[in-house]
């Protein structure tokens, strides 16, 4: 089954291509990384009339944005009280409020720019994988409801009806959220940014970035860009840069497989309301449908025989009617996972920032952080940033943590659902 390829690449209705950058250029803002953060920043900056150049080492959406599950979630993996406990009450509530509204930003951009990315805003279901998970969801519900979020708890019987699967101990429904085709969304943002005047280049890996003569100077093998401001938005797919040392952050692999399109008789019994799902297990799993009626199951771990075997077994355990369906796609991506599970804005110098660490929540936070970073870098006013920039950030034992995540996923998946 390995090497079947990404469903998102094969099904994306949005097409975007760009040439490689060659020569010397100047800009108001240069952006490294063609994912949700960088593209949202490019769209915002170009919309303000700024001269923007975005450089992507591969193709638009090549990294985590194009390998995403496609859940447009509100908030973070952490419950809101935990966010406040880490950041402090005022800063925590500022981030909670901003990210609670972030799905609205995503779906508004989709509507405004007519992005063909299968948007469906029926909410998401956070599934309780065990009784402890149900208790955790009740605590999360209480925290969200106290902040006025449109959330509801559903029992195991209703969860079975809304998923088509037995065995879950209940779920938390969040009406703010939804699903999209993530690579198509990224490409649509690129198209919209280019239409607004941004200059976007693919297959342009940057070799160095430095501050010189009051400007940022970015070099690739065949080009040089001078810019007043710099945004590095490469996240889990960052490549080392000469003259620029960014902190290492542990990464987590996330694997997905997709079935062939299913007929209405079968597909109609699975997630009939169209919600995207993820569960409360430490080694998390995800579940959703696409517009063609494919069932897409994901889990932490790399694209290996162990993960594929686990995913196939779990799919059949959840939905016995899928025992004979064909798996047409399998792919994996990397998640940048900070130690406190909070995204970071690292100050690189005057009018320079790097953003990373969404910990698996890339779509809505990335779109929001990119927009606000562009505004701050162009205006010099950082009041609208969702979190305060930090002057430095360090993570200990990053490679070891990455190895532990992967080993844990393989052990759990190798032993489970046999």
CSV table of C-alpha atoms in Angstrom, one decimal:
chain,number,residue,atom,x,y,z
A,1,UNK,CA,0.0,0.0,0.0
A,2,UNK,CA,2.9,2.4,0.6
A,3,UNK,CA,3.4,5.0,-2.0
A,4,UNK,CA,-0.2,5.3,-3.1
A,5,UNK,CA,0.1,9.1,-3.0
A,6,UNK,CA,-1.9,12.0,-1.6
A,7,UNK,CA,-5.6,12.2,-2.1
A,8,UNK,CA,-5.4,16.0,-1.9
A,9,UNK,CA,-3.0,16.2,-4.8
A,10,UNK,CA,-5.2,14.0,-6.9
A,11,UNK,CA,-8.5,15.7,-6.1
A,12,UNK,CA,-7.7,19.4,-5.7
A,13,UNK,CA,-9.9,21.6,-7.9
A,14,UNK,CA,-7.6,24.6,-7.5
A,15,UNK,CA,-4.5,24.6,-9.7
A,16,UNK,CA,-1.5,26.8,-9.1
A,17,UNK,CA,1.9,26.9,-10.6
A,18,UNK,CA,4.7,29.5,-10.4
A,19,UNK,CA,8.2,29.9,-11.9
A,20,UNK,CA,11.5,29.7,-10.1
A,21,UNK,CA,13.0,33.1,-9.0
A,22,UNK,CA,16.1,34.2,-10.9
A,23,UNK,CA,17.9,37.5,-10.6
A,24,UNK,CA,17.9,40.4,-8.1
A,25,UNK,CA,14.7,41.9,-6.7
A,26,UNK,CA,13.4,44.2,-4.0
A,27,UNK,CA,10.2,44.1,-2.0
A,28,UNK,CA,8.4,45.5,1.1
A,29,UNK,CA,8.0,42.0,2.5
A,30,UNK,CA,9.7,38.7,1.6
A,31,UNK,CA,8.0,35.5,2.9
A,32,UNK,CA,9.6,32.1,3.1
A,33,UNK,CA,7.1,29.2,2.9
A,34,UNK,CA,4.1,28.6,0.8
A,35,UNK,CA,1.7,27.2,3.4
A,36,UNK,CA,-1.3,28.6,5.1
A,37,UNK,CA,0.7,31.1,7.2
A,38,UNK,CA,2.9,32.5,4.4
A,39,UNK,CA,0.0,32.6,1.9
A,40,UNK,CA,-2.3,34.3,4.3
A,41,UNK,CA,0.4,36.9,5.0
A,42,UNK,CA,1.0,37.4,1.3
A,43,UNK,CA,-2.7,37.9,0.6
A,44,UNK,CA,-3.1,40.4,3.4
A,45,UNK,CA,0.1,42.4,2.5
A,46,UNK,CA,-0.7,42.5,-1.2
A,47,UNK,CA,-4.2,43.6,-0.4
A,48,UNK,CA,-2.7,46.5,1.5
A,49,UNK,CA,-0.8,47.5,-1.6
A,50,UNK,CA,2.6,46.3,-0.4
A,51,UNK,CA,5.2,44.8,-2.7
A,52,UNK,CA,5.4,41.1,-1.6
A,53,UNK,CA,7.6,38.2,-2.7
A,54,UNK,CA,6.9,34.7,-1.5
A,55,UNK,CA,9.5,32.0,-2.0
A,56,UNK,CA,8.6,28.3,-1.7
A,57,UNK,CA,11.3,25.6,-1.9
A,58,UNK,CA,9.0,23.0,-3.5
A,59,UNK,CA,5.5,23.7,-4.6
A,60,UNK,CA,2.6,25.6,-2.9
A,61,UNK,CA,1.2,23.4,-0.1
A,62,UNK,CA,4.0,20.9,-0.4
A,63,UNK,CA,4.5,20.8,3.4
A,64,UNK,CA,2.1,20.3,6.3
A,65,UNK,CA,-0.6,22.6,4.7
A,66,UNK,CA,-1.0,20.2,1.7
A,67,UNK,CA,-0.9,17.1,3.9
A,68,UNK,CA,-3.3,18.3,6.5
A,69,UNK,CA,-6.4,16.4,7.6
A,70,UNK,CA,-8.6,19.4,6.6
A,71,UNK,CA,-10.3,20.1,9.9
A,72,UNK,CA,-10.9,23.9,10.3
A,73,UNK,CA,-10.9,23.8,14.1
A,74,UNK,CA,-11.5,26.7,16.6
A,75,UNK,CA,-8.9,27.0,19.3
A,76,UNK,CA,-6.0,24.8,20.0
A,77,UNK,CA,-5.2,21.2,21.1
A,78,UNK,CA,-5.0,22.6,24.6
A,79,UNK,CA,-8.3,23.5,26.4
A,80,UNK,CA,-8.7,27.2,27.0
A,81,UNK,CA,-8.0,27.2,30.7
A,82,UNK,CA,-4.6,25.5,30.0
A,83,UNK,CA,-3.8,28.3,27.5
A,84,UNK,CA,-4.4,30.9,30.2
A,85,UNK,CA,-2.4,28.9,32.8
A,86,UNK,CA,0.6,29.0,30.4
A,87,UNK,CA,0.3,32.6,29.0
A,88,UNK,CA,-1.4,34.3,31.9
A,89,UNK,CA,-5.1,35.3,32.0
A,90,UNK,CA,-5.1,38.3,29.7
A,91,UNK,CA,-2.8,37.0,27.1
A,92,UNK,CA,-4.4,33.6,27.2
A,93,UNK,CA,-7.9,34.9,26.7
A,94,UNK,CA,-6.7,37.1,23.9
A,95,UNK,CA,-5.4,34.0,22.1
A,96,UNK,CA,-8.5,32.0,22.9
A,97,UNK,CA,-10.7,34.7,21.6
A,98,UNK,CA,-8.7,35.2,18.4
A,99,UNK,CA,-8.5,31.5,17.6
A,100,UNK,CA,-12.2,31.0,18.4
A,101,UNK,CA,-13.0,33.4,15.6
A,102,UNK,CA,-10.4,32.0,13.2
A,103,UNK,CA,-12.6,29.5,11.4
A,104,UNK,CA,-14.8,32.5,10.4
A,105,UNK,CA,-11.8,34.1,8.8
A,106,UNK,CA,-11.0,30.9,6.8
A,107,UNK,CA,-14.6,30.5,5.5
A,108,UNK,CA,-14.9,34.2,4.7
A,109,UNK,CA,-11.7,34.0,2.6
A,110,UNK,CA,-13.0,31.0,0.8
A,111,UNK,CA,-16.3,32.9,0.0
A,112,UNK,CA,-14.6,36.1,-0.9
A,113,UNK,CA,-12.1,34.6,-3.3
A,114,UNK,CA,-14.3,31.7,-4.5
A,115,UNK,CA,-11.8,29.1,-3.4
A,116,UNK,CA,-12.8,25.6,-4.7
A,117,UNK,CA,-11.8,23.6,-1.7
A,118,UNK,CA,-15.0,21.6,-0.7
A,119,UNK,CA,-15.8,23.8,2.3
A,120,UNK,CA,-18.3,22.3,4.7
A,121,UNK,CA,-19.2,24.1,7.9
A,122,UNK,CA,-21.1,21.5,9.9
A,123,UNK,CA,-18.8,21.6,12.9
A,124,UNK,CA,-16.5,19.0,14.2
A,125,UNK,CA,-16.8,16.1,16.7
A,126,UNK,CA,-14.2,15.6,19.3
A,127,UNK,CA,-14.7,11.9,20.1
A,128,UNK,CA,-14.2,10.3,23.5
A,129,UNK,CA,-12.2,7.2,22.9
A,130,UNK,CA,-12.7,6.0,26.5
A,131,UNK,CA,-14.5,7.0,29.7
A,132,UNK,CA,-11.6,9.1,30.7
A,133,UNK,CA,-11.8,10.9,27.4
A,134,UNK,CA,-15.5,11.6,28.1
A,135,UNK,CA,-14.6,13.2,31.4
A,136,UNK,CA,-11.9,15.3,29.7
A,137,UNK,CA,-14.4,16.4,27.1
A,138,UNK,CA,-16.9,17.5,29.8
A,139,UNK,CA,-14.2,19.7,31.3
A,140,UNK,CA,-13.4,21.2,27.9
A,141,UNK,CA,-17.1,21.7,27.3
A,142,UNK,CA,-17.5,23.6,30.6
A,143,UNK,CA,-14.6,25.9,29.7
A,144,UNK,CA,-15.7,26.6,26.2
A,145,UNK,CA,-19.4,27.1,27.2
A,146,UNK,CA,-18.3,29.5,29.9
A,147,UNK,CA,-16.7,31.6,27.1
A,148,UNK,CA,-19.9,31.6,25.0
A,149,UNK,CA,-18.7,29.1,22.4
A,150,UNK,CA,-21.5,27.2,20.5
A,151,UNK,CA,-20.5,23.8,21.7
A,152,UNK,CA,-22.6,20.8,22.9
A,153,UNK,CA,-22.0,17.5,24.5
A,154,UNK,CA,-23.6,14.4,23.0
A,155,UNK,CA,-23.9,11.0,24.5
A,156,UNK,CA,-22.6,7.7,23.2
A,157,UNK,CA,-25.9,6.8,21.5
A,158,UNK,CA,-26.1,10.1,19.5
A,159,UNK,CA,-22.4,9.8,18.8
A,160,UNK,CA,-23.0,6.4,17.2
A,161,UNK,CA,-25.8,7.9,15.1
A,162,UNK,CA,-23.7,10.9,13.9
A,163,UNK,CA,-20.5,8.9,13.2
A,164,UNK,CA,-22.0,5.5,12.1
A,165,UNK,CA,-19.6,3.8,14.5
A,166,UNK,CA,-20.0,2.0,17.8
A,167,UNK,CA,-17.7,2.2,20.8
A,168,UNK,CA,-17.2,6.0,21.3
A,169,UNK,CA,-18.1,7.2,24.8
A,170,UNK,CA,-19.7,10.5,23.6
A,171,UNK,CA,-18.4,13.6,21.7
A,172,UNK,CA,-18.1,17.3,21.9
A,173,UNK,CA,-19.6,19.2,18.9
A,174,UNK,CA,-18.2,22.6,18.0
A,175,UNK,CA,-20.4,24.5,15.6
A,176,UNK,CA,-17.7,27.0,14.7
A,177,UNK,CA,-15.6,24.5,12.9
A,178,UNK,CA,-15.8,22.6,9.6
A,179,UNK,CA,-13.8,20.8,6.9
A,180,UNK,CA,-12.0,21.7,3.7
A,181,UNK,CA,-9.8,20.2,1.0
A,182,UNK,CA,-6.5,21.7,2.5
A,183,UNK,CA,-4.3,21.7,-0.5
A,184,UNK,CA,-7.0,23.3,-2.7
A,185,UNK,CA,-7.4,25.9,0.0
A,186,UNK,CA,-3.6,26.7,0.0
A,187,UNK,CA,-3.6,26.9,-3.8
A,188,UNK,CA,-6.7,29.1,-3.7
A,189,UNK,CA,-4.9,31.5,-1.2
A,190,UNK,CA,-1.9,31.6,-3.6
A,191,UNK,CA,-4.2,32.4,-6.6
A,192,UNK,CA,-5.9,35.2,-4.6
A,193,UNK,CA,-2.6,36.6,-3.3
A,194,UNK,CA,-1.1,36.6,-6.8
A,195,UNK,CA,-4.3,38.3,-8.2
A,196,UNK,CA,-3.8,41.0,-5.5
A,197,UNK,CA,-0.3,41.6,-6.7
A,198,UNK,CA,2.0,39.3,-4.7
A,199,UNK,CA,4.8,37.7,-6.6
A,200,UNK,CA,5.0,34.0,-5.8
A,201,UNK,CA,7.9,31.7,-6.8
A,202,UNK,CA,8.1,27.9,-6.5
A,203,UNK,CA,11.1,25.6,-6.6
A,204,UNK,CA,13.2,28.3,-5.0
A,205,UNK,CA,14.9,27.0,-1.9
A,206,UNK,CA,16.5,29.8,0.2
A,207,UNK,CA,20.1,29.3,1.2
A,208,UNK,CA,20.7,32.3,3.5
A,209,UNK,CA,18.9,35.2,5.2
A,210,UNK,CA,20.5,38.0,7.0
A,211,UNK,CA,20.1,41.6,8.0
A,212,UNK,CA,22.4,44.0,6.0
A,213,UNK,CA,22.3,47.7,5.3
A,214,UNK,CA,19.0,48.2,7.1
A,215,UNK,CA,17.3,45.6,5.0
A,216,UNK,CA,16.8,41.8,4.9
A,217,UNK,CA,18.8,40.0,2.3
A,218,UNK,CA,17.6,36.6,1.2
A,219,UNK,CA,19.5,34.5,-1.3
A,220,UNK,CA,18.7,31.3,-3.3
A,221,UNK,CA,21.1,29.6,-5.7
A,222,UNK,CA,20.0,32.0,-8.5
A,223,UNK,CA,18.4,35.0,-6.9
A,224,UNK,CA,18.7,37.7,-4.3
A,225,UNK,CA,15.8,39.6,-2.7
A,226,UNK,CA,16.2,42.7,-0.5
A,227,UNK,CA,13.2,43.5,1.6
A,228,UNK,CA,12.2,45.8,4.4
A,229,UNK,CA,10.5,43.0,6.3
A,230,UNK,CA,10.9,39.2,6.5
A,231,UNK,CA,8.5,36.5,7.5
A,232,UNK,CA,9.7,32.9,7.8
A,233,UNK,CA,6.7,30.6,7.7
A,234,UNK,CA,8.2,27.2,7.1
A,235,UNK,CA,7.1,25.6,10.4
A,236,UNK,CA,7.9,21.8,10.5
A,237,UNK,CA,9.5,21.9,7.0
A,238,UNK,CA,12.1,24.5,7.8
A,239,UNK,CA,15.5,24.1,6.1
A,240,UNK,CA,18.7,25.3,7.6
A,241,UNK,CA,19.7,28.8,6.5
A,242,UNK,CA,23.2,30.3,6.4
A,243,UNK,CA,23.4,33.5,8.6
A,244,UNK,CA,20.1,32.6,10.4
A,245,UNK,CA,19.7,30.1,13.3
A,246,UNK,CA,16.2,29.2,14.1
A,247,UNK,CA,15.3,26.9,17.1
A,248,UNK,CA,14.7,23.2,16.5
A,249,UNK,CA,11.2,22.0,17.5
A,250,UNK,CA,10.1,18.4,17.8
A,251,UNK,CA,8.0,17.1,14.9
A,252,UNK,CA,5.3,14.5,14.8
A,253,UNK,CA,4.4,12.5,11.7
A,254,UNK,CA,0.7,12.1,10.9
A,255,UNK,CA,-0.4,9.4,8.4
A,256,UNK,CA,-3.7,9.2,6.5
A,257,UNK,CA,-5.4,6.8,4.1
A,258,UNK,CA,-8.5,7.2,1.9
A,259,UNK,CA,-11.0,4.8,0.5
A,260,UNK,CA,-12.3,4.8,-3.0
A,261,UNK,CA,-15.5,7.0,-3.5
A,262,UNK,CA,-18.4,5.1,-1.9
A,263,UNK,CA,-21.9,4.9,-3.1
A,264,UNK,CA,-24.7,6.7,-1.2
A,265,UNK,CA,-25.9,3.4,0.4
A,266,UNK,CA,-22.5,3.0,2.2
A,267,UNK,CA,-21.3,6.5,2.5
A,268,UNK,CA,-24.6,7.7,3.8
A,269,UNK,CA,-24.2,5.6,6.9
A,270,UNK,CA,-20.8,7.1,7.9
A,271,UNK,CA,-20.7,10.7,9.2
A,272,UNK,CA,-24.1,11.5,7.6
A,273,UNK,CA,-23.8,15.1,8.9
A,274,UNK,CA,-20.5,15.6,7.3
A,275,UNK,CA,-18.6,16.6,10.5
A,276,UNK,CA,-14.9,16.1,10.7
A,277,UNK,CA,-13.7,14.2,13.8
A,278,UNK,CA,-10.7,13.5,15.9
A,279,UNK,CA,-10.5,11.5,19.2
A,280,UNK,CA,-9.3,12.1,22.7
A,281,UNK,CA,-6.5,9.4,22.7
A,282,UNK,CA,-3.0,10.5,23.4
A,283,UNK,CA,-2.0,8.9,20.1
A,284,UNK,CA,-4.7,10.8,18.3
A,285,UNK,CA,-6.7,9.6,15.3
A,286,UNK,CA,-8.9,11.5,12.8
A,287,UNK,CA,-11.9,10.7,10.7
A,288,UNK,CA,-13.7,12.5,8.0
A,289,UNK,CA,-15.4,12.3,4.5
A,290,UNK,CA,-14.7,14.3,1.4
A,291,UNK,CA,-17.1,15.6,-1.2
A,292,UNK,CA,-16.8,12.4,-3.3
A,293,UNK,CA,-17.8,10.2,-0.4
A,294,UNK,CA,-14.4,8.8,0.4
A,295,UNK,CA,-13.7,7.9,4.0
A,296,UNK,CA,-10.4,9.3,5.3
A,297,UNK,CA,-8.8,7.9,8.4
A,298,UNK,CA,-5.6,9.3,10.0
A,299,UNK,CA,-3.4,8.8,13.0
A,300,UNK,CA,-0.1,9.9,14.5
A,301,UNK,CA,2.9,8.1,12.9
A,302,UNK,CA,4.8,7.9,9.6
A,303,UNK,CA,3.8,6.2,6.4
A,304,UNK,CA,4.9,2.6,7.1
A,305,UNK,CA,3.5,-0.8,6.9
A,306,UNK,CA,2.7,-0.7,10.7
A,307,UNK,CA,0.6,2.4,10.4
A,308,UNK,CA,-1.1,1.3,7.2
A,309,UNK,CA,-2.0,-2.0,8.8
A,310,UNK,CA,-3.4,-0.3,11.9
A,311,UNK,CA,-5.4,2.1,9.8
A,312,UNK,CA,-6.9,-0.6,7.7
A,313,UNK,CA,-7.9,-2.7,10.8
A,314,UNK,CA,-9.3,0.3,12.6
A,315,UNK,CA,-11.3,1.4,9.6
A,316,UNK,CA,-13.0,-2.0,9.4
A,317,UNK,CA,-13.5,-2.2,13.2
A,318,UNK,CA,-15.3,1.1,13.1
A,319,UNK,CA,-17.2,0.4,9.8
A,320,UNK,CA,-17.5,-3.3,9.1
A,321,UNK,CA,-19.3,-2.5,5.8
A,322,UNK,CA,-15.9,-1.2,4.5
A,323,UNK,CA,-14.2,-4.6,4.7
A,324,UNK,CA,-14.0,-5.0,0.9
A,325,UNK,CA,-13.5,-1.4,-0.2
A,326,UNK,CA,-10.3,-0.4,-2.0
A,327,UNK,CA,-7.7,2.0,-0.4
A,328,UNK,CA,-6.7,4.3,-3.1
A,329,UNK,CA,-4.4,6.8,-1.3
A,330,UNK,CA,-2.0,7.0,1.6
A,331,UNK,CA,0.2,9.9,2.6
A,332,UNK,CA,1.9,11.5,5.7
A,333,UNK,CA,3.0,14.9,6.8
A,334,UNK,CA,4.9,16.5,9.7
A,335,UNK,CA,3.5,18.6,12.6
A,336,UNK,CA,5.6,21.1,14.6
A,337,UNK,CA,4.9,20.3,18.2
A,338,UNK,CA,6.2,22.8,20.8
A,339,UNK,CA,6.7,21.6,24.4
A,340,UNK,CA,3.8,23.7,25.7
A,341,UNK,CA,1.7,23.1,22.6
A,342,UNK,CA,1.4,26.8,21.9
A,343,UNK,CA,2.3,28.6,18.6
A,344,UNK,CA,5.3,30.9,18.7
A,345,UNK,CA,6.2,34.2,17.0
A,346,UNK,CA,9.9,34.5,17.2
A,347,UNK,CA,11.4,38.0,16.6
A,348,UNK,CA,14.3,37.7,14.2
A,349,UNK,CA,15.4,41.4,14.3
A,350,UNK,CA,13.9,44.7,13.0
A,351,UNK,CA,10.8,43.8,11.0
A,352,UNK,CA,11.6,40.1,11.0
A,353,UNK,CA,9.5,37.2,12.4
A,354,UNK,CA,9.3,33.4,12.3
A,355,UNK,CA,6.1,31.6,13.2
A,356,UNK,CA,5.9,27.9,14.1
A,357,UNK,CA,4.4,25.4,16.4
A,358,UNK,CA,0.7,25.0,15.7
A,359,UNK,CA,0.9,21.5,17.1
A,360,UNK,CA,-1.5,20.0,14.6
A,361,UNK,CA,-3.9,23.0,14.3
A,362,UNK,CA,-2.6,24.6,11.1
A,363,UNK,CA,-5.5,25.8,9.0
A,364,UNK,CA,-7.3,28.4,11.1
A,365,UNK,CA,-4.4,29.5,13.3
A,366,UNK,CA,-2.0,29.6,10.3
A,367,UNK,CA,-4.5,31.8,8.4
A,368,UNK,CA,-4.9,34.1,11.4
A,369,UNK,CA,-1.3,34.3,12.4
A,370,UNK,CA,-0.2,35.0,8.8
A,371,UNK,CA,-2.7,37.8,8.4
A,372,UNK,CA,-1.7,39.5,11.6
A,373,UNK,CA,2.0,39.0,11.1
A,374,UNK,CA,1.7,40.8,7.7
A,375,UNK,CA,-0.1,43.7,9.4
A,376,UNK,CA,2.4,44.0,12.1
A,377,UNK,CA,5.5,43.8,9.9
A,378,UNK,CA,4.1,46.4,7.5
A,379,UNK,CA,2.8,48.8,10.1
A,380,UNK,CA,5.2,48.3,13.0
A,381,UNK,CA,2.1,47.9,15.3
A,382,UNK,CA,2.1,44.5,17.0
A,383,UNK,CA,-1.1,45.0,19.1
A,384,UNK,CA,-3.1,42.7,16.8
A,385,UNK,CA,-0.8,39.7,17.1
A,386,UNK,CA,-2.5,36.7,18.7
A,387,UNK,CA,0.5,36.1,21.0
A,388,UNK,CA,3.4,38.4,22.0
A,389,UNK,CA,6.6,37.8,20.0
A,390,UNK,CA,9.5,36.2,21.9
A,391,UNK,CA,13.1,37.2,21.6
A,392,UNK,CA,14.3,33.6,21.7
A,393,UNK,CA,12.9,30.1,22.0
A,394,UNK,CA,14.7,26.9,22.8
A,395,UNK,CA,13.5,23.3,23.0
A,396,UNK,CA,15.5,20.5,24.7
A,397,UNK,CA,16.0,17.0,23.3
A,398,UNK,CA,14.1,17.7,20.1
A,399,UNK,CA,15.4,14.7,18.2
A,400,UNK,CA,14.8,12.4,21.1
A,401,UNK,CA,11.2,13.7,21.5
A,402,UNK,CA,10.6,13.2,17.8
A,403,UNK,CA,11.8,9.6,18.1
A,404,UNK,CA,9.7,9.0,21.2
A,405,UNK,CA,6.6,10.3,19.4
A,406,UNK,CA,7.2,8.0,16.5
A,407,UNK,CA,8.1,4.9,18.6
A,408,UNK,CA,5.1,5.4,20.7
A,409,UNK,CA,2.8,5.6,17.7
A,410,UNK,CA,4.3,2.5,16.2
A,411,UNK,CA,3.9,0.6,19.5
A,412,UNK,CA,0.3,1.6,20.1
A,413,UNK,CA,-0.7,1.0,16.5
A,414,UNK,CA,1.3,-2.3,16.2
A,415,UNK,CA,-0.5,-3.7,19.2
A,416,UNK,CA,-4.0,-2.2,18.8
A,417,UNK,CA,-7.1,-3.3,17.0
A,418,UNK,CA,-5.8,-6.7,16.1
